[in-house]
Coordinates of N, CA and C in Angstrom, one line a residue:
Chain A
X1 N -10.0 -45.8 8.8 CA -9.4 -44.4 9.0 C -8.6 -44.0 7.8
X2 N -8.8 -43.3 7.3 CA -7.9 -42.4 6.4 C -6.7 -41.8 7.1
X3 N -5.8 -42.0 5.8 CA -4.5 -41.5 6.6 C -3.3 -42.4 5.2
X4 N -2.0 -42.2 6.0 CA -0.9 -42.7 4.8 C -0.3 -43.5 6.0
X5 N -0.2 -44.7 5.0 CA 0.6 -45.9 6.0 C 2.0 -46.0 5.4
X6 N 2.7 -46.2 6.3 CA 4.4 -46.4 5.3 C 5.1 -47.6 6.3
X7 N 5.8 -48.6 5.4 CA 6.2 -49.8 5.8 C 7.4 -50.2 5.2
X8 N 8.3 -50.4 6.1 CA 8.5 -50.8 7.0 C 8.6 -49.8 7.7
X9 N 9.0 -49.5 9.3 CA 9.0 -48.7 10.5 C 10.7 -48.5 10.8
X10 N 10.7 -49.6 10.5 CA 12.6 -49.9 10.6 C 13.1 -50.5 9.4
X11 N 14.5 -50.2 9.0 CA 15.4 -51.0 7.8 C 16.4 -51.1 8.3
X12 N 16.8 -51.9 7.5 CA 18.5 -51.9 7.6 C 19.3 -52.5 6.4
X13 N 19.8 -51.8 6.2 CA 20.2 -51.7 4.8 C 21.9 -52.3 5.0
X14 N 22.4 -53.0 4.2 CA 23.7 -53.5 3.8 C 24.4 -53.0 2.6
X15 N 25.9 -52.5 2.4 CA 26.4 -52.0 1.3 C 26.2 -52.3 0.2
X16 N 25.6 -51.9 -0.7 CA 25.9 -52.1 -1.9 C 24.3 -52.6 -2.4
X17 N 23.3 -52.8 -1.6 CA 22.0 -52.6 -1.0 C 21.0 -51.6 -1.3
X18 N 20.2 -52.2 -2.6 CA 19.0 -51.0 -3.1 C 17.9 -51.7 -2.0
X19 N 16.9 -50.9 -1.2 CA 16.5 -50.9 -0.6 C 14.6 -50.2 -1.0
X20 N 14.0 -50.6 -0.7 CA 12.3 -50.1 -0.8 C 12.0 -49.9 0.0
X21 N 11.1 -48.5 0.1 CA 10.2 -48.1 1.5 C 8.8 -47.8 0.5
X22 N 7.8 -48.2 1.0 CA 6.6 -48.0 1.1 C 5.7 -47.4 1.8
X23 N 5.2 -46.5 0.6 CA 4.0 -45.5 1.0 C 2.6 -45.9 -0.1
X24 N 1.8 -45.9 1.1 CA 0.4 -45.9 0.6 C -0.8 -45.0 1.0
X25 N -1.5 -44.3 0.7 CA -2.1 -43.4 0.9 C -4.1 -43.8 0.8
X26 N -5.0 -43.4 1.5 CA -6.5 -43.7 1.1 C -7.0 -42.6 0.9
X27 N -6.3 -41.3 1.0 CA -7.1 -40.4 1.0 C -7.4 -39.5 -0.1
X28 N -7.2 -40.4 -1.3 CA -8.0 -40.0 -2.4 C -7.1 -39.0 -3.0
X29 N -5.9 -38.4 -2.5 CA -5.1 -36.9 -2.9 C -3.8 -37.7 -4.3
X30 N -3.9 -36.7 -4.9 CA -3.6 -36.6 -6.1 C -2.0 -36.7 -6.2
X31 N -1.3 -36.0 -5.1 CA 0.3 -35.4 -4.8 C 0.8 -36.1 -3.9
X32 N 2.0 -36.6 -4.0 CA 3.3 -37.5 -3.0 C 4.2 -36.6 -2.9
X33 N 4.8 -37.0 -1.9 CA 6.0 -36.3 -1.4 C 6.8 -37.4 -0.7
X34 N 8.0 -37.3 -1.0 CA 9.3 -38.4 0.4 C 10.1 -37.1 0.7
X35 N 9.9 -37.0 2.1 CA 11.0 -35.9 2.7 C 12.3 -36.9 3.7
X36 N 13.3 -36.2 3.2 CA 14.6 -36.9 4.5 C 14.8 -36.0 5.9
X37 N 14.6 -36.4 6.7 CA 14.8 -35.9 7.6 C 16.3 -36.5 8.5
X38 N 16.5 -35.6 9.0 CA 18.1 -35.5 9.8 C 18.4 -34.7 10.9
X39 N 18.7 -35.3 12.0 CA 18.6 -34.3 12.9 C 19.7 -32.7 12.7
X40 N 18.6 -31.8 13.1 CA 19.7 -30.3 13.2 C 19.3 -30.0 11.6
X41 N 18.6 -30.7 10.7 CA 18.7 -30.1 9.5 C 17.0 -30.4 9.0
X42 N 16.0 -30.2 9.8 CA 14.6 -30.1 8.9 C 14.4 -31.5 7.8
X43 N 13.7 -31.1 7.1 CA 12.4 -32.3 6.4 C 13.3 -31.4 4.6
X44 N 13.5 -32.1 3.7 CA 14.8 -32.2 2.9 C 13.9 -32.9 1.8
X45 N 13.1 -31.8 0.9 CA 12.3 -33.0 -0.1 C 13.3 -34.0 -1.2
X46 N 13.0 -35.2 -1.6 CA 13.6 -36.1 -2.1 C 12.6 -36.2 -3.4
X47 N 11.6 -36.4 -3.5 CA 10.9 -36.7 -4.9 C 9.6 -35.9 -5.0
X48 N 8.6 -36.3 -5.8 CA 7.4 -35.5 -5.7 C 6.8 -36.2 -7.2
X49 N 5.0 -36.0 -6.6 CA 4.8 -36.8 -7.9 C 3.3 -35.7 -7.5
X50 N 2.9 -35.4 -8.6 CA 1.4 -34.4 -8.8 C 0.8 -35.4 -9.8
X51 N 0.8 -36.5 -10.4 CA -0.2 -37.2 -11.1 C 0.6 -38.6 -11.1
X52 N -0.8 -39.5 -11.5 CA 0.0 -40.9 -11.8 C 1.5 -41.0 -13.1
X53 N 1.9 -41.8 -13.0 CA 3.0 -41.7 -14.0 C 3.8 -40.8 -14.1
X54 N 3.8 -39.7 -13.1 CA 5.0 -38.6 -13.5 C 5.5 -38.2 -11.8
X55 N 6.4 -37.4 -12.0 CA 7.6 -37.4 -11.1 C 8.5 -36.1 -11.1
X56 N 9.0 -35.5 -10.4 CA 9.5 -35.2 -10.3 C 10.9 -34.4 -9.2
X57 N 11.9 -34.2 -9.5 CA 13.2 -34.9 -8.6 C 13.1 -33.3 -7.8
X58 N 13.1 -33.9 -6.5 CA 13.1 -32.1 -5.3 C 14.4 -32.2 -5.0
X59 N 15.0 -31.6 -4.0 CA 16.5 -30.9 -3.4 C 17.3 -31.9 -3.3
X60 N 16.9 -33.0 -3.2 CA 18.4 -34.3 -3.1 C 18.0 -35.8 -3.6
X61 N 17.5 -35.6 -4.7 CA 17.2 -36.7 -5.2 C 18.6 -37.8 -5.9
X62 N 19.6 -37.3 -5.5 CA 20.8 -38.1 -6.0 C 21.2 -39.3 -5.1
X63 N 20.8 -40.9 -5.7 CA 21.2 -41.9 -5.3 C 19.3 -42.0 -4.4
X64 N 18.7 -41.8 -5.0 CA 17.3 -42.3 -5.1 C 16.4 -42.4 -6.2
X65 N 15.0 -43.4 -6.1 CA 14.6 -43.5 -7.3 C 13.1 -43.5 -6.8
X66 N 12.0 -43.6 -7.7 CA 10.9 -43.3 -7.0 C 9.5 -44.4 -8.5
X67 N 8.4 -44.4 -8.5 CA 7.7 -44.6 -9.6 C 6.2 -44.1 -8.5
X68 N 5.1 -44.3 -9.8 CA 3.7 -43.8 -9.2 C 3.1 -44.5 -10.1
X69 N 2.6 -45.6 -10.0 CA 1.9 -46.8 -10.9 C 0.5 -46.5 -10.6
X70 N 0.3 -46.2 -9.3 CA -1.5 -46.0 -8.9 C -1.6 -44.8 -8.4
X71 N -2.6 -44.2 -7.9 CA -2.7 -43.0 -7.2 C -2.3 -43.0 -6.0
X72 N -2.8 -44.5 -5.2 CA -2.6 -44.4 -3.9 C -1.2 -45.4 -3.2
X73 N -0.3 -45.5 -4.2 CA 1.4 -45.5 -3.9 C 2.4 -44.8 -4.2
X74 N 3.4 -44.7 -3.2 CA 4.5 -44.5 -4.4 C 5.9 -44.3 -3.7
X75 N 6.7 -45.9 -4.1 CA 7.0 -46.6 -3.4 C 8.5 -45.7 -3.6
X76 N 10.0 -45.5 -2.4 CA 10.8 -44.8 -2.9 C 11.6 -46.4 -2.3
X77 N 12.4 -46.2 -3.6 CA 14.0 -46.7 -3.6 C 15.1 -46.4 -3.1
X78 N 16.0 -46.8 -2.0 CA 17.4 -46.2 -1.8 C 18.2 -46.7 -2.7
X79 N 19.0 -46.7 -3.6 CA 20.4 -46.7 -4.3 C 21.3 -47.2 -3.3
X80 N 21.9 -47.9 -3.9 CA 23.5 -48.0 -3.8 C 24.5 -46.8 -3.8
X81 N 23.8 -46.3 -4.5 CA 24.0 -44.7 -5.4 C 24.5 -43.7 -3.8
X82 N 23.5 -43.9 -3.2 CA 22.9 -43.6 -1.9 C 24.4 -43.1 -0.9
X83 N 25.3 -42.6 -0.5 CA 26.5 -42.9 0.4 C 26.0 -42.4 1.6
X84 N 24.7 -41.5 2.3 CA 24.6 -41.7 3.4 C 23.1 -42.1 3.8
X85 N 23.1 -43.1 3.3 CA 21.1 -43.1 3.5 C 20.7 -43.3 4.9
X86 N 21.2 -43.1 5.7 CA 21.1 -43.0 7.3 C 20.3 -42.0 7.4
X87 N 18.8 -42.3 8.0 CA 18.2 -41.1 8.2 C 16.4 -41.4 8.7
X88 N 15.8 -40.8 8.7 CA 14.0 -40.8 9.1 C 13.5 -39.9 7.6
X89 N 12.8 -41.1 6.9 CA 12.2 -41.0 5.7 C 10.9 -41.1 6.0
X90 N 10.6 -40.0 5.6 CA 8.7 -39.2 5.5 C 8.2 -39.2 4.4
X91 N 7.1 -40.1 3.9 CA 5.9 -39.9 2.9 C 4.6 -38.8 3.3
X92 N 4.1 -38.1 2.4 CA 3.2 -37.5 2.9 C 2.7 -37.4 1.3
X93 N 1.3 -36.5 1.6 CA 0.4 -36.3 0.7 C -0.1 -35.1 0.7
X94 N -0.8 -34.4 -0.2 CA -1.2 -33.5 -0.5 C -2.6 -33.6 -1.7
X95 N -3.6 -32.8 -1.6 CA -4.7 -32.4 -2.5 C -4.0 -32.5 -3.8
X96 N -3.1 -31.5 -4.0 CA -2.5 -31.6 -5.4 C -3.0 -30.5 -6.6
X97 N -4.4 -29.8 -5.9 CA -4.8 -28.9 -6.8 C -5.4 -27.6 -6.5
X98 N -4.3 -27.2 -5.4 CA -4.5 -25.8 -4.7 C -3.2 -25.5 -4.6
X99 N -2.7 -24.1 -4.3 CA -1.2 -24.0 -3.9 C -2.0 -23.7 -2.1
X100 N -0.5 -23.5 -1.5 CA -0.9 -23.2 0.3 C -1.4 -24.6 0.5
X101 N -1.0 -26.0 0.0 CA -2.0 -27.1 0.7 C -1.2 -27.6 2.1
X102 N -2.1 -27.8 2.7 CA -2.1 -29.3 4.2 C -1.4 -30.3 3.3
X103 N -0.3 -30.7 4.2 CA 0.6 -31.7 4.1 C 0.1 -32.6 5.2
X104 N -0.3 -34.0 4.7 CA -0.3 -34.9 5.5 C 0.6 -36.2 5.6
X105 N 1.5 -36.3 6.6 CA 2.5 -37.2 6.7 C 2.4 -38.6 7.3
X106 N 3.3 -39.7 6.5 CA 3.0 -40.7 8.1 C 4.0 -41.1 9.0
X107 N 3.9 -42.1 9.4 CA 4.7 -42.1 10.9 C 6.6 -42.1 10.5
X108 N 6.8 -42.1 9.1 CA 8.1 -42.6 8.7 C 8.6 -43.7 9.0
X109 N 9.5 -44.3 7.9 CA 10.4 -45.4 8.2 C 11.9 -44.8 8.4
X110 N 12.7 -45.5 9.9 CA 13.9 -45.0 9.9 C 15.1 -46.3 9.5
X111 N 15.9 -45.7 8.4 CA 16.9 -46.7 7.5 C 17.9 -46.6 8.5
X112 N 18.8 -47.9 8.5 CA 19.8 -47.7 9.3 C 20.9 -48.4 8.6
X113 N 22.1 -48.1 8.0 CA 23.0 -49.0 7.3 C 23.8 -49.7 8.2
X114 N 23.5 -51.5 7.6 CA 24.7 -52.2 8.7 C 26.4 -52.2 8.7
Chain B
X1 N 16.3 -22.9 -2.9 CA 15.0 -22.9 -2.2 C 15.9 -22.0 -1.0
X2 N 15.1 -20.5 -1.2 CA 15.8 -20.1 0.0 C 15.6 -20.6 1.6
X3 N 16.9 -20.1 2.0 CA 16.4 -21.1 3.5 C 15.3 -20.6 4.5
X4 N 15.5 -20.9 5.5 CA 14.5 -20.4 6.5 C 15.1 -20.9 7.5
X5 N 15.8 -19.4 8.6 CA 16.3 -20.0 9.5 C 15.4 -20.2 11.3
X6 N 15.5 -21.2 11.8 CA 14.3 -21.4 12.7 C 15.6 -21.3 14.2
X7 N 14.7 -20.7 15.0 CA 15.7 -21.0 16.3 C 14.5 -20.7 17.7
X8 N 15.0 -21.5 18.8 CA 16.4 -22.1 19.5 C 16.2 -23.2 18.5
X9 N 17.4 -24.2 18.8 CA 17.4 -25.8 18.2 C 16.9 -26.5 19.2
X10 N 17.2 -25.9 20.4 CA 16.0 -26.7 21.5 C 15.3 -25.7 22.8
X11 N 14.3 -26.3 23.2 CA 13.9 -25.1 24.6 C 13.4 -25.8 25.6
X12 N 13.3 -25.4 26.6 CA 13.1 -26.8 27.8 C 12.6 -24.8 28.6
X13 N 11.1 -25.2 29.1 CA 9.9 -24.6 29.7 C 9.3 -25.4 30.6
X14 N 9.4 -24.8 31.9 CA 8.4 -25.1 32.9 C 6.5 -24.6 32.3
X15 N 6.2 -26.2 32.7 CA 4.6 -26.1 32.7 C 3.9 -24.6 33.1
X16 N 2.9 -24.3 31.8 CA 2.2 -22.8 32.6 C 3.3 -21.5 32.0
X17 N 4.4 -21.9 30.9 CA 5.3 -20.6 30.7 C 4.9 -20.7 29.2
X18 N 5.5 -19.5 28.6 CA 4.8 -19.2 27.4 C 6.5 -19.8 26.1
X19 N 6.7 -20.8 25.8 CA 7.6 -21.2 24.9 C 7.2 -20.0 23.3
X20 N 9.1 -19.8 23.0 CA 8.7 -19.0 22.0 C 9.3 -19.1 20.9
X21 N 9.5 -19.7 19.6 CA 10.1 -20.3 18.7 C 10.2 -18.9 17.4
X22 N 11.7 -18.8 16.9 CA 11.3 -17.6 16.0 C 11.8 -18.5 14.9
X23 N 11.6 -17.8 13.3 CA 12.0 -18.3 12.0 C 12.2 -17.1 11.7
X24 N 12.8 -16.7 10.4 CA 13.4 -15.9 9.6 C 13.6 -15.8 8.2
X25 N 12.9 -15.3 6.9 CA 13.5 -16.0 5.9 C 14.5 -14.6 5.0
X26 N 14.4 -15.0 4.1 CA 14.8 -14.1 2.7 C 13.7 -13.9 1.7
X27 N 13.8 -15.0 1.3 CA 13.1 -15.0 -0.3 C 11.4 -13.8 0.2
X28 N 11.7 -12.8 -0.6 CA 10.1 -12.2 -0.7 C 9.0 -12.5 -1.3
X29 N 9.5 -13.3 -1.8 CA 7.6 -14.3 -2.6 C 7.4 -15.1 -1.4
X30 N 8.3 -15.0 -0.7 CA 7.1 -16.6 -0.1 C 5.6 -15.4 0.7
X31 N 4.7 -16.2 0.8 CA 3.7 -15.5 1.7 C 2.9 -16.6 2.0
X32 N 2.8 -17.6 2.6 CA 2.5 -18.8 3.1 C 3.3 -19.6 4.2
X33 N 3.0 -19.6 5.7 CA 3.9 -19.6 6.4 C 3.2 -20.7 7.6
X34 N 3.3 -21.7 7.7 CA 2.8 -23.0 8.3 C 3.5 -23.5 9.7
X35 N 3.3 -23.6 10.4 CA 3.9 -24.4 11.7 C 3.3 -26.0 11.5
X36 N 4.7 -26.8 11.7 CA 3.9 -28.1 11.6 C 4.7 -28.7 13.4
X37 N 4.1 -29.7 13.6 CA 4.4 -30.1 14.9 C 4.4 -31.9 15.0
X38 N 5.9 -31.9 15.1 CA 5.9 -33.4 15.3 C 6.5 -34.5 16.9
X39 N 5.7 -35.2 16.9 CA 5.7 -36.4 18.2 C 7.0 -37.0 18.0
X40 N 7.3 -37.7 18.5 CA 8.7 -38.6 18.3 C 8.0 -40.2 17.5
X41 N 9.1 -40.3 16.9 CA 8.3 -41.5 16.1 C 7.3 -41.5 15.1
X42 N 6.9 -40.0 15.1 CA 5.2 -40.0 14.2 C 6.1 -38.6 13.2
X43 N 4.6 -38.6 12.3 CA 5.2 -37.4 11.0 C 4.9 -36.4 11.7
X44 N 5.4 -35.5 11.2 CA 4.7 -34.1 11.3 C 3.4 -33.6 11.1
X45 N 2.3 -33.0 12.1 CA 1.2 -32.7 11.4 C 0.8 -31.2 11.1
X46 N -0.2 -31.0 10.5 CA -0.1 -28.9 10.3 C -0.8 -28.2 12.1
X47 N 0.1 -27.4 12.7 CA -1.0 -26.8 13.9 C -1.0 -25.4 13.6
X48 N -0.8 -24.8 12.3 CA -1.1 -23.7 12.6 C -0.3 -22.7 11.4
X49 N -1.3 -22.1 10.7 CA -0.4 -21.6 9.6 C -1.3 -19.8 8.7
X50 N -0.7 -19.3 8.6 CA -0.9 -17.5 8.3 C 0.1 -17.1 7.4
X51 N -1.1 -16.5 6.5 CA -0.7 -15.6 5.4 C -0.1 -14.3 5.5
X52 N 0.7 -13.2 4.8 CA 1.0 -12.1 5.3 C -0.2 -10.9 5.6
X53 N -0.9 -10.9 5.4 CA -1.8 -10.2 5.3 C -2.6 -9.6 6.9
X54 N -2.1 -10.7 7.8 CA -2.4 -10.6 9.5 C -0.9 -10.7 9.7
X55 N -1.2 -10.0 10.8 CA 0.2 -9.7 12.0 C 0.1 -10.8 12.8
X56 N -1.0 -11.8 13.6 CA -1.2 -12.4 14.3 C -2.4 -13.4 13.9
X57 N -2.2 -14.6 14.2 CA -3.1 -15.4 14.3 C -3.3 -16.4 15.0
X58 N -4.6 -16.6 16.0 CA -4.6 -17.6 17.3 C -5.2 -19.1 16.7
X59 N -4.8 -20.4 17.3 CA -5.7 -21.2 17.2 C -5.3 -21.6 18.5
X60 N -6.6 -21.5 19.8 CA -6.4 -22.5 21.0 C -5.4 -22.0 21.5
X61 N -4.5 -22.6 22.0 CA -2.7 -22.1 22.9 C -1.8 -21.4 22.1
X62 N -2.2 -21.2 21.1 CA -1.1 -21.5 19.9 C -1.1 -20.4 19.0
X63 N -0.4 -19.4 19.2 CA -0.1 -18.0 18.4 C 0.9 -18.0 17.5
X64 N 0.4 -17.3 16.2 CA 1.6 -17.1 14.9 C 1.6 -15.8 14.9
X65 N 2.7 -15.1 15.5 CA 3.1 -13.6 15.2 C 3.7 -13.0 13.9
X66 N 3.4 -12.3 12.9 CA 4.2 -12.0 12.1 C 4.3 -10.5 11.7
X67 N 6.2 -10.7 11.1 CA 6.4 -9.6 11.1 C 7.0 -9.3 9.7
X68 N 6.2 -9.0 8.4 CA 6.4 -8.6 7.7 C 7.7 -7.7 6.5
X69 N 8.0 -6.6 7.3 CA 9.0 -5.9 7.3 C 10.1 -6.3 8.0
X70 N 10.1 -7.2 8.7 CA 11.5 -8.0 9.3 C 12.0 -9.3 8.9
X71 N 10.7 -9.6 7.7 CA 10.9 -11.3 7.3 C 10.9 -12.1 8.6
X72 N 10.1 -12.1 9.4 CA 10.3 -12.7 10.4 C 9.0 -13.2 10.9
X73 N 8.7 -14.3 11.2 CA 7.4 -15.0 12.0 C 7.9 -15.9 13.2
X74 N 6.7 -15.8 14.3 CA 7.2 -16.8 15.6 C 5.9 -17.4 16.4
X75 N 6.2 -18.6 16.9 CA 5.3 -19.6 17.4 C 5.3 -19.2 18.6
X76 N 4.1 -18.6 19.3 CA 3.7 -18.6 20.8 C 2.9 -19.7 21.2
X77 N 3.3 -20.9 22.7 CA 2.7 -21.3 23.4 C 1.7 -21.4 24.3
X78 N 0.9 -20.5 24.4 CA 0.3 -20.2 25.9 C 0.7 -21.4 26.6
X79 N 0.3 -20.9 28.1 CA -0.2 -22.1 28.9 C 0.6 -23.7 28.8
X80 N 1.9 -24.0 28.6 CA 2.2 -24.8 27.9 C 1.9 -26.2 29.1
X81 N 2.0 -27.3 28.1 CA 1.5 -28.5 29.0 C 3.0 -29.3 28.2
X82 N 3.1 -30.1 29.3 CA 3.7 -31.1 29.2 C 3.4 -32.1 27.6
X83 N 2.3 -32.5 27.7 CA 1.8 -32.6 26.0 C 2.0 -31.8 24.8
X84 N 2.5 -30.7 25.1 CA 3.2 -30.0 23.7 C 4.8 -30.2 23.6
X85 N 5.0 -30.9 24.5 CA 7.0 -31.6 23.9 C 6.2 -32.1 22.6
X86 N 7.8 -31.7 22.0 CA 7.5 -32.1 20.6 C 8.5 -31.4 19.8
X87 N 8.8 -31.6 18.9 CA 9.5 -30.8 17.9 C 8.8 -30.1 17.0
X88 N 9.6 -28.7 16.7 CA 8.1 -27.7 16.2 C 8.7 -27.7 14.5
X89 N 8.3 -27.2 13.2 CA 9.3 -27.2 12.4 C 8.3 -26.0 12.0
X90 N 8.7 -24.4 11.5 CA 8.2 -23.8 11.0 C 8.5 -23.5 9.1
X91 N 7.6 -23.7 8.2 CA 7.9 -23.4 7.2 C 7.6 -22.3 6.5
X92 N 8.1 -21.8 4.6 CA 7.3 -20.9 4.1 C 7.2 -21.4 2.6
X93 N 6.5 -20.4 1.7 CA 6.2 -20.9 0.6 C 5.6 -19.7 -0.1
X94 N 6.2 -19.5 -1.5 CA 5.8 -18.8 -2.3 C 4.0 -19.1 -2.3
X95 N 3.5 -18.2 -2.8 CA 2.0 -18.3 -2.8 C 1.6 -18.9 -4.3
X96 N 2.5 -18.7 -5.4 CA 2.3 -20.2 -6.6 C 2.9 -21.2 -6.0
X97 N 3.1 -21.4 -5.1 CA 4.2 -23.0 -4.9 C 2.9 -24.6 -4.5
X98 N 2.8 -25.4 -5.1 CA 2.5 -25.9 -4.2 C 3.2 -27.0 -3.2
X99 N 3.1 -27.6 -2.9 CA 3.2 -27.7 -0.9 C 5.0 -28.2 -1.7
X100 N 5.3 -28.7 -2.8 CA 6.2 -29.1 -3.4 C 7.2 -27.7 -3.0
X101 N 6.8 -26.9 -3.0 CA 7.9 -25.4 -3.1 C 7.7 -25.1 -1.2
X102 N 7.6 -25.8 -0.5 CA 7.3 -25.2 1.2 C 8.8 -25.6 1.3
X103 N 9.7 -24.8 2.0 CA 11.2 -24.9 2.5 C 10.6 -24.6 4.1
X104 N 11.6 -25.8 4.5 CA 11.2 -26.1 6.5 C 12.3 -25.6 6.5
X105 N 12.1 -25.1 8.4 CA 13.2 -24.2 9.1 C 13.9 -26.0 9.7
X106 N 14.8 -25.9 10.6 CA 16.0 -26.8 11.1 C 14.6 -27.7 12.5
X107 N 13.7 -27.2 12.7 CA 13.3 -27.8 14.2 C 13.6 -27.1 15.3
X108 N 12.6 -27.4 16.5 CA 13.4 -27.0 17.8 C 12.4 -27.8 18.2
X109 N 13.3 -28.2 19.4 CA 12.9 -29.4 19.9 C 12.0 -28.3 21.2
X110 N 11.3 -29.3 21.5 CA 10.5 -28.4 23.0 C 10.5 -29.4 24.0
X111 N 10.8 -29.1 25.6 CA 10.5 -30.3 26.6 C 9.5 -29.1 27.3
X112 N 8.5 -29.7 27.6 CA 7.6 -29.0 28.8 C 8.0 -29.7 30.1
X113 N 8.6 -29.5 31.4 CA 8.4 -30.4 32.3 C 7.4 -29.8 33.2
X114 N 7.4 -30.6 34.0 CA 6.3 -30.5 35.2 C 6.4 -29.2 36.7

């Protein structure tokens, strides 16, 4: 099946604690996204990548980090940097070469600081 | 990224009543306007999305009213089932943007009961 898998499902993170979430993608699409979600406050883009090797930082990228080595990853980093990474983190994908595109998301991983 | 404000934050409908979710924006470039719908636990997926150019658009239960000169669009339920709880999140987006430039409204949560 096609679709975006992201792993872990659950974290938990300790102070001072850079942390990796993983996203992987089969469906061939060119564009990443990590959105934060929070309750009472919507889906909050964090990074964004439209080609391999490049990147770039959306509405709250401070005290996160991101890379795009292949087409079909692109794994995001929490920081230390990070002071409330408490939250439900969404990977999703996109065509990449239309505007108006279908966003497809996956199940999220929810971080939880100990 | 102008906002987009979405309301109720939550709505709780008896099975068979028509639930009605509004959004609101500013920005006048956006003209791409998406309902996405998400499960608990799972991402958000697309159910339903219209350009300005229609006042209304149906898919199945599921009506997108828009009102142009009000900056205003809203999600109608028909017929609702218990299967459509869910959290709704309506977005919009400049018509150069791609899916990178979509700003989400806050959510409303939906309970259908029985």
């Amino acid at each position: 099946d096609g679709g975006i898998t992201q792993s872990p499902k659950y974290l938990f993170r300790k102070e001072g604690q850079n942390v990796t979430l993983s996203c992987e993608q089969n469906l061939n699409h060119d564009a990443m996204y990590w959105y934060r979600q929070d309750p009472g406050q919507g889906l909050r883009l964090i990074y964004y990548s439209q080609i391999v090797n490049d990147f770039q930082k959306g509405d709250i990228a401070e005290g996160y980090s991101v890379s795009r080595e292949k087409k079909e990853s692109f794994p995001l980093t929490v920081t230390s940097a990070q002071k409330n990474p408490t939250a439900f983190y969404l990977c999703a994908s996109s065509q990449g070469r239309t505007t108006n595109e279908k966003l497809f998301f996956g199940s999220g991983t929810q971080l939880s600081v100990l | 990224q102008q906002q987009v404000k979405q309301s109720p934050q939550s709505l709780i409908v008896q099975k068979g009543g028509i639930p009605i979710i509004n959004c609101a924006y500013e920005n006048t470039a956006f003209d791409y306007f998406p309902w996405y719908q998400q499960f608990p636990g799972k991402g958000p997926a697309l159910l339903i999305a219209i350009r300005p150019d229609v006042s209304e658009k149906k898919e199945g239960r599921f009506t997108i009213s828009f009102n142009k000169s009000a900056k205003q669009f809203s999600l109608h339920i028909m017929d609702s089932q218990p299967g459509d709880s869910a959290t709704y999140f309506c977005a919009a987006s400049p018509y150069t943007g791609t899916a990178s430039k979509l700003t989400f409204g806050t959510g409303t949560r939906l309970q259908v009961t029985l």
